[in-house]
Amino acid sequence: MQRFNILWADDEIELLKPHIMFLEQKGYKVTGVNSGADALDIIDNQNFDVVFLDEMMPGMTGLETLQQIKVLKPQVPVVMITKSEEEHIMEDAIGSKIADYLIKPLNPNQILLSVKKILQNKQLVSEKTNMSYQQDFRNISMELGDDLDYEEWINIYKKLIFWDLEIDSTTNKSMQEVLEMQLSEANSTFGKYIKENYESWLNDSEVNKPLLSHQVMKKKVFPEIKAGKSLFFIVIDNLRFDQWKVLEPMILEHFHLEEESAYFSILPTTTAFARNAIFSGMMPLEMSKKHPQLWENEDTDEGKNNNEEEFLKLHLQRAGIKSKFSYHKVIHVNQGKQLLEQLPNLVHNELNVMVYNFVDMLSHARTDLQMIRELAPDESAYRSLTKSWFEHSPLFDMLKKIADLGQKVIITTDHGTVRVNKPYKIVGDRNVSTNLRYKQGKNLNYESGKIMEVRKPEALHLPKLNVSSSYVFAVEDYFFAYPNNYNYYVNYFKDTFQHGGISLEEMIVPIISLNSRKNSV
């Protein structure tokens, strides 16, 4: 065990000898001094891992000594020890960023717990986390061998995200590779599950099925629209479930979590298909047939999501909802700031829909810009970059102000992304769609196997450009690559975040209901 050095300052240090001997028997080296002044002299010349500081010392008090220690050695953790339980002393000590606060009479185990919590926390957490995941690894592996339904798949994915975040927060990431292998196994099994069940979800009213993109507003949003209240429905494009989990603690400082659930993004898991389905309440084939003036096919150069507001308006009309609503799409920071300035007017609407495109832009930038790839080389860094953006974004400012106004929020996304690593050769004509995780076109040529083939698009409620058009979807972490200039193409797109296909990360996405903390006061 690493030998840690402890400095203990107390004007009755001789009376604490039993506690010091106890710590030394546990492997710690303890240096005792009688005053704050002596503590400052010795800490200026020696390095200590933690300082125990009595608050009630003659001359320089513990709080005064603490302030000087923070100037000399700001990173050294300090434990304040006092006989007093006065609240203002506690507040002063906590405000000075102490590591712990102990009240006399001291208990040896109480002291040991404080030391371990401060000095060995990361090591102990790492060991416990790795041991706990090893135990759960077997449970998850056994579950993956069962015939799972959609709810069980959501639970498995949430478990894998939980362990990913837990292991990522430890210093010893020895189980990270094992977790990645288990996630890969889960995605392989999930791909087979979607191939076997997705069509029946869309066409068989009797089967047990998850909430899908085109049902989100009808099932989750419309029931929450209330007269005299303002509901904010916020869609963060391309937000994975693990990214939501790193944003969640910041958001829950201002809101109560009413419900954290998940829904399945429709195929293809792209903005053009999945997000249009959210706002229209229809599957893509129905959109293209009933509103051809609003639906943009793959062969057009027009933006595929330019008509979301109109789709939303028609959706509300079909549902018989006459509430006043607004729709805003935020792509640039200035647009976010301008929208924030409109908030006092927006609260007079019963429904406010906001689309934030930053996370989608981040995934594309990571593909195109080497600097972003280096900033976000893996999922952990990708989450961190998302968190950093959100913390300083107009969206977070918007949420804080909505909370201050006591309003309710529903947050979701249209799909997630998966980091792709394995190329899959495909051949098609110049009109084949360009997405790396799915292809639509005629005369597609590929090797059957690690893909989902859809010869009859109408069975999945998908439009087709030609009579012979078909779709193919990549599963796991595959991406489609053309034989022409193959090596360049593969090297450019390998290890990038893509969407459009079938994976846990792309299809199982969060939908969150929040209520302002002010409403519980």
mmCIF file with all atom_site columns, C-alpha atoms in Angstrom, residues 199-322:
data_model
loop_
_atom_site.group_PDB
_atom_site.id
_atom_site.type_symbol
_atom_site.label_atom_id
_atom_site.label_alt_id
_atom_site.label_comp_id
_atom_site.label_asym_id
_atom_site.label_entity_id
_atom_site.label_seq_id
_atom_site.pdbx_PDB_ins_code
_atom_site.Cartn_x
_atom_site.Cartn_y
_atom_site.Cartn_z
_atom_site.occupancy
_atom_site.B_iso_or_equiv
_atom_site.pdbx_formal_charge
_atom_site.auth_seq_id
_atom_site.auth_comp_id
_atom_site.auth_asym_id
_atom_site.auth_atom_id
_atom_site.pdbx_PDB_model_num
ATOM 1   C CA . GLU A 1 199 ? -41.732 -5.309 -39.581 1.00 0.00 ? 199 GLU A CA 1
ATOM 2   C CA . SER A 1 200 ? -44.302 -6.808 -37.210 1.00 0.00 ? 200 SER A CA 1
ATOM 3   C CA . TRP A 1 201 ? -44.113 -3.703 -34.989 1.00 0.00 ? 201 TRP A CA 1
ATOM 4   C CA . LEU A 1 202 ? -45.324 -1.642 -37.941 1.00 0.00 ? 202 LEU A CA 1
ATOM 5   C CA . ASN A 1 203 ? -47.973 -3.987 -39.288 1.00 0.00 ? 203 ASN A CA 1
ATOM 6   C CA . ASP A 1 204 ? -49.288 -6.278 -36.549 1.00 0.00 ? 204 ASP A CA 1
ATOM 7   C CA . SER A 1 205 ? -51.543 -4.571 -34.011 1.00 0.00 ? 205 SER A CA 1
ATOM 8   C CA . GLU A 1 206 ? -51.467 -7.604 -31.715 1.00 0.00 ? 206 GLU A CA 1
ATOM 9   C CA . VAL A 1 207 ? -47.731 -7.799 -31.030 1.00 0.00 ? 207 VAL A CA 1
ATOM 10  C CA . ASN A 1 208 ? -45.984 -6.277 -28.034 1.00 0.00 ? 208 ASN A CA 1
ATOM 11  C CA . LYS A 1 209 ? -44.145 -3.282 -29.468 1.00 0.00 ? 209 LYS A CA 1
ATOM 12  C CA . PRO A 1 210 ? -42.181 -0.253 -28.285 1.00 0.00 ? 210 PRO A CA 1
ATOM 13  C CA . LEU A 1 211 ? -43.031 3.391  -28.715 1.00 0.00 ? 211 LEU A CA 1
ATOM 14  C CA . LEU A 1 212 ? -41.755 4.489  -32.141 1.00 0.00 ? 212 LEU A CA 1
ATOM 15  C CA . SER A 1 213 ? -40.787 7.884  -33.571 1.00 0.00 ? 213 SER A CA 1
ATOM 16  C CA . HIS A 1 214 ? -44.125 8.665  -35.210 1.00 0.00 ? 214 HIS A CA 1
ATOM 17  C CA . GLN A 1 215 ? -45.993 7.985  -31.912 1.00 0.00 ? 215 GLN A CA 1
ATOM 18  C CA . VAL A 1 216 ? -43.854 10.178 -29.636 1.00 0.00 ? 216 VAL A CA 1
ATOM 19  C CA . MET A 1 217 ? -45.923 13.357 -29.807 1.00 0.00 ? 217 MET A CA 1
ATOM 20  C CA . LYS A 1 218 ? -49.283 11.597 -29.615 1.00 0.00 ? 218 LYS A CA 1
ATOM 21  C CA . LYS A 1 219 ? -48.295 9.460  -26.612 1.00 0.00 ? 219 LYS A CA 1
ATOM 22  C CA . LYS A 1 220 ? -45.860 11.684 -24.713 1.00 0.00 ? 220 LYS A CA 1
ATOM 23  C CA . VAL A 1 221 ? -46.372 15.329 -25.719 1.00 0.00 ? 221 VAL A CA 1
ATOM 24  C CA . PHE A 1 222 ? -50.011 15.959 -26.589 1.00 0.00 ? 222 PHE A CA 1
ATOM 25  C CA . PRO A 1 223 ? -51.369 14.593 -23.252 1.00 0.00 ? 223 PRO A CA 1
ATOM 26  C CA . GLU A 1 224 ? -49.197 17.144 -21.406 1.00 0.00 ? 224 GLU A CA 1
ATOM 27  C CA . ILE A 1 225 ? -50.576 20.207 -23.234 1.00 0.00 ? 225 ILE A CA 1
ATOM 28  C CA . LYS A 1 226 ? -52.719 22.062 -20.722 1.00 0.00 ? 226 LYS A CA 1
ATOM 29  C CA . ALA A 1 227 ? -54.690 25.291 -21.010 1.00 0.00 ? 227 ALA A CA 1
ATOM 30  C CA . GLY A 1 228 ? -52.967 28.148 -19.227 1.00 0.00 ? 228 GLY A CA 1
ATOM 31  C CA . LYS A 1 229 ? -49.673 26.231 -19.010 1.00 0.00 ? 229 LYS A CA 1
ATOM 32  C CA . SER A 1 230 ? -46.645 26.351 -21.264 1.00 0.00 ? 230 SER A CA 1
ATOM 33  C CA . LEU A 1 231 ? -45.043 23.053 -22.321 1.00 0.00 ? 231 LEU A CA 1
ATOM 34  C CA . PHE A 1 232 ? -41.579 23.057 -23.910 1.00 0.00 ? 232 PHE A CA 1
ATOM 35  C CA . PHE A 1 233 ? -40.781 20.123 -26.194 1.00 0.00 ? 233 PHE A CA 1
ATOM 36  C CA . ILE A 1 234 ? -37.053 20.135 -26.959 1.00 0.00 ? 234 ILE A CA 1
ATOM 37  C CA . VAL A 1 235 ? -35.466 17.842 -29.563 1.00 0.00 ? 235 VAL A CA 1
ATOM 38  C CA . ILE A 1 236 ? -31.661 17.639 -29.380 1.00 0.00 ? 236 ILE A CA 1
ATOM 39  C CA . ASP A 1 237 ? -30.675 16.117 -32.695 1.00 0.00 ? 237 ASP A CA 1
ATOM 40  C CA . ASN A 1 238 ? -28.426 13.044 -32.539 1.00 0.00 ? 238 ASN A CA 1
ATOM 41  C CA . LEU A 1 239 ? -28.326 12.690 -28.734 1.00 0.00 ? 239 LEU A CA 1
ATOM 42  C CA . ARG A 1 240 ? -27.312 9.236  -27.533 1.00 0.00 ? 240 ARG A CA 1
ATOM 43  C CA . PHE A 1 241 ? -28.556 7.839  -24.238 1.00 0.00 ? 241 PHE A CA 1
ATOM 44  C CA . ASP A 1 242 ? -25.078 7.997  -22.679 1.00 0.00 ? 242 ASP A CA 1
ATOM 45  C CA . GLN A 1 243 ? -24.800 11.660 -23.681 1.00 0.00 ? 243 GLN A CA 1
ATOM 46  C CA . TRP A 1 244 ? -28.111 12.365 -21.951 1.00 0.00 ? 244 TRP A CA 1
ATOM 47  C CA . LYS A 1 245 ? -26.779 10.717 -18.774 1.00 0.00 ? 245 LYS A CA 1
ATOM 48  C CA . VAL A 1 246 ? -23.804 13.126 -18.591 1.00 0.00 ? 246 VAL A CA 1
ATOM 49  C CA . LEU A 1 247 ? -26.111 16.134 -19.096 1.00 0.00 ? 247 LEU A CA 1
ATOM 50  C CA . GLU A 1 248 ? -28.680 14.881 -16.595 1.00 0.00 ? 248 GLU A CA 1
ATOM 51  C CA . PRO A 1 249 ? -26.955 15.991 -13.331 1.00 0.00 ? 249 PRO A CA 1
ATOM 52  C CA . MET A 1 250 ? -26.682 19.604 -14.540 1.00 0.00 ? 250 MET A CA 1
ATOM 53  C CA . ILE A 1 251 ? -30.306 19.692 -15.647 1.00 0.00 ? 251 ILE A CA 1
ATOM 54  C CA . LEU A 1 252 ? -31.638 18.099 -12.452 1.00 0.00 ? 252 LEU A CA 1
ATOM 55  C CA . GLU A 1 253 ? -30.230 20.957 -10.399 1.00 0.00 ? 253 GLU A CA 1
ATOM 56  C CA . HIS A 1 254 ? -33.144 22.947 -11.850 1.00 0.00 ? 254 HIS A CA 1
ATOM 57  C CA . PHE A 1 255 ? -35.817 20.324 -12.554 1.00 0.00 ? 255 PHE A CA 1
ATOM 58  C CA . HIS A 1 256 ? -37.413 17.296 -10.949 1.00 0.00 ? 256 HIS A CA 1
ATOM 59  C CA . LEU A 1 257 ? -37.224 14.177 -13.108 1.00 0.00 ? 257 LEU A CA 1
ATOM 60  C CA . GLU A 1 258 ? -40.809 13.060 -13.653 1.00 0.00 ? 258 GLU A CA 1
ATOM 61  C CA . GLU A 1 259 ? -40.019 10.238 -16.072 1.00 0.00 ? 259 GLU A CA 1
ATOM 62  C CA . GLU A 1 260 ? -36.964 8.850  -17.853 1.00 0.00 ? 260 GLU A CA 1
ATOM 63  C CA . SER A 1 261 ? -38.037 6.455  -20.573 1.00 0.00 ? 261 SER A CA 1
ATOM 64  C CA . ALA A 1 262 ? -36.913 5.354  -24.008 1.00 0.00 ? 262 ALA A CA 1
ATOM 65  C CA . TYR A 1 263 ? -38.403 4.905  -27.426 1.00 0.00 ? 263 TYR A CA 1
ATOM 66  C CA . PHE A 1 264 ? -37.143 3.255  -30.626 1.00 0.00 ? 264 PHE A CA 1
ATOM 67  C CA . SER A 1 265 ? -36.150 5.423  -33.564 1.00 0.00 ? 265 SER A CA 1
ATOM 68  C CA . ILE A 1 266 ? -37.621 4.236  -36.851 1.00 0.00 ? 266 ILE A CA 1
ATOM 69  C CA . LEU A 1 267 ? -35.455 3.084  -39.755 1.00 0.00 ? 267 LEU A CA 1
ATOM 70  C CA . PRO A 1 268 ? -33.521 4.685  -41.285 1.00 0.00 ? 268 PRO A CA 1
ATOM 71  C CA . THR A 1 269 ? -32.229 6.300  -38.098 1.00 0.00 ? 269 THR A CA 1
ATOM 72  C CA . THR A 1 270 ? -31.605 9.635  -39.795 1.00 0.00 ? 270 THR A CA 1
ATOM 73  C CA . THR A 1 271 ? -32.904 13.144 -39.324 1.00 0.00 ? 271 THR A CA 1
ATOM 74  C CA . ALA A 1 272 ? -34.794 13.102 -42.633 1.00 0.00 ? 272 ALA A CA 1
ATOM 75  C CA . PHE A 1 273 ? -36.843 10.028 -41.737 1.00 0.00 ? 273 PHE A CA 1
ATOM 76  C CA . ALA A 1 274 ? -36.949 9.847  -37.926 1.00 0.00 ? 274 ALA A CA 1
ATOM 77  C CA . ARG A 1 275 ? -37.399 13.531 -37.086 1.00 0.00 ? 275 ARG A CA 1
ATOM 78  C CA . ASN A 1 276 ? -40.001 14.120 -39.779 1.00 0.00 ? 276 ASN A CA 1
ATOM 79  C CA . ALA A 1 277 ? -41.839 11.122 -38.325 1.00 0.00 ? 277 ALA A CA 1
ATOM 80  C CA . ILE A 1 278 ? -41.827 12.739 -34.861 1.00 0.00 ? 278 ILE A CA 1
ATOM 81  C CA . PHE A 1 279 ? -43.361 15.999 -36.057 1.00 0.00 ? 279 PHE A CA 1
ATOM 82  C CA . SER A 1 280 ? -45.776 14.573 -38.631 1.00 0.00 ? 280 SER A CA 1
ATOM 83  C CA . GLY A 1 281 ? -46.966 11.617 -36.552 1.00 0.00 ? 281 GLY A CA 1
ATOM 84  C CA . MET A 1 282 ? -46.607 9.498  -39.684 1.00 0.00 ? 282 MET A CA 1
ATOM 85  C CA . MET A 1 283 ? -44.248 6.933  -41.134 1.00 0.00 ? 283 MET A CA 1
ATOM 86  C CA . PRO A 1 284 ? -42.221 8.083  -44.188 1.00 0.00 ? 284 PRO A CA 1
ATOM 87  C CA . LEU A 1 285 ? -44.399 6.267  -46.758 1.00 0.00 ? 285 LEU A CA 1
ATOM 88  C CA . GLU A 1 286 ? -47.542 7.934  -45.401 1.00 0.00 ? 286 GLU A CA 1
ATOM 89  C CA . MET A 1 287 ? -45.826 11.340 -45.398 1.00 0.00 ? 287 MET A CA 1
ATOM 90  C CA . SER A 1 288 ? -44.751 10.946 -49.023 1.00 0.00 ? 288 SER A CA 1
ATOM 91  C CA . LYS A 1 289 ? -48.257 9.909  -50.099 1.00 0.00 ? 289 LYS A CA 1
ATOM 92  C CA . LYS A 1 290 ? -50.441 12.253 -48.062 1.00 0.00 ? 290 LYS A CA 1
ATOM 93  C CA . HIS A 1 291 ? -48.174 15.308 -48.187 1.00 0.00 ? 291 HIS A CA 1
ATOM 94  C CA . PRO A 1 292 ? -46.013 14.974 -51.318 1.00 0.00 ? 292 PRO A CA 1
ATOM 95  C CA . GLN A 1 293 ? -45.551 18.761 -51.341 1.00 0.00 ? 293 GLN A CA 1
ATOM 96  C CA . LEU A 1 294 ? -43.781 18.529 -47.967 1.00 0.00 ? 294 LEU A CA 1
ATOM 97  C CA . TRP A 1 295 ? -41.842 15.266 -48.360 1.00 0.00 ? 295 TRP A CA 1
ATOM 98  C CA . GLU A 1 296 ? -38.410 15.468 -49.984 1.00 0.00 ? 296 GLU A CA 1
ATOM 99  C CA . ASN A 1 297 ? -37.142 12.268 -51.576 1.00 0.00 ? 297 ASN A CA 1
ATOM 100 C CA . GLU A 1 298 ? -33.506 11.148 -51.538 1.00 0.00 ? 298 GLU A CA 1
ATOM 101 C CA . ASP A 1 299 ? -32.991 12.313 -55.142 1.00 0.00 ? 299 ASP A CA 1
ATOM 102 C CA . THR A 1 300 ? -33.657 15.977 -54.361 1.00 0.00 ? 300 THR A CA 1
ATOM 103 C CA . ASP A 1 301 ? -31.123 18.555 -53.257 1.00 0.00 ? 301 ASP A CA 1
ATOM 104 C CA . GLU A 1 302 ? -33.621 20.267 -50.968 1.00 0.00 ? 302 GLU A CA 1
ATOM 105 C CA . GLY A 1 303 ? -33.212 20.138 -47.200 1.00 0.00 ? 303 GLY A CA 1
ATOM 106 C CA . LYS A 1 304 ? -34.988 17.062 -45.882 1.00 0.00 ? 304 LYS A CA 1
ATOM 107 C CA . ASN A 1 305 ? -36.216 18.815 -42.728 1.00 0.00 ? 305 ASN A CA 1
ATOM 108 C CA . ASN A 1 306 ? -37.336 22.183 -44.004 1.00 0.00 ? 306 ASN A CA 1
ATOM 109 C CA . ASN A 1 307 ? -41.027 21.399 -43.484 1.00 0.00 ? 307 ASN A CA 1
ATOM 110 C CA . GLU A 1 308 ? -41.071 20.283 -39.853 1.00 0.00 ? 308 GLU A CA 1
ATOM 111 C CA . GLU A 1 309 ? -43.197 23.193 -38.710 1.00 0.00 ? 309 GLU A CA 1
ATOM 112 C CA . GLU A 1 310 ? -45.829 22.482 -41.356 1.00 0.00 ? 310 GLU A CA 1
ATOM 113 C CA . PHE A 1 311 ? -45.832 18.775 -40.492 1.00 0.00 ? 311 PHE A CA 1
ATOM 114 C CA . LEU A 1 312 ? -46.303 19.714 -36.829 1.00 0.00 ? 312 LEU A CA 1
ATOM 115 C CA . LYS A 1 313 ? -49.163 22.077 -37.650 1.00 0.00 ? 313 LYS A CA 1
ATOM 116 C CA . LEU A 1 314 ? -51.000 19.349 -39.613 1.00 0.00 ? 314 LEU A CA 1
ATOM 117 C CA . HIS A 1 315 ? -50.330 16.841 -36.834 1.00 0.00 ? 315 HIS A CA 1
ATOM 118 C CA . LEU A 1 316 ? -51.909 19.139 -34.242 1.00 0.00 ? 316 LEU A CA 1
ATOM 119 C CA . GLN A 1 317 ? -54.927 19.702 -36.502 1.00 0.00 ? 317 GLN A CA 1
ATOM 120 C CA . ARG A 1 318 ? -55.469 15.939 -36.954 1.00 0.00 ? 318 ARG A CA 1
ATOM 121 C CA . ALA A 1 319 ? -55.297 15.484 -33.181 1.00 0.00 ? 319 ALA A CA 1
ATOM 122 C CA . GLY A 1 320 ? -57.904 18.237 -32.692 1.00 0.00 ? 320 GLY A CA 1
ATOM 123 C CA . ILE A 1 321 ? -55.478 20.376 -30.666 1.00 0.00 ? 321 ILE A CA 1
ATOM 124 C CA . LYS A 1 322 ? -56.112 24.089 -31.142 1.00 0.00 ? 322 LYS A CA 1
#
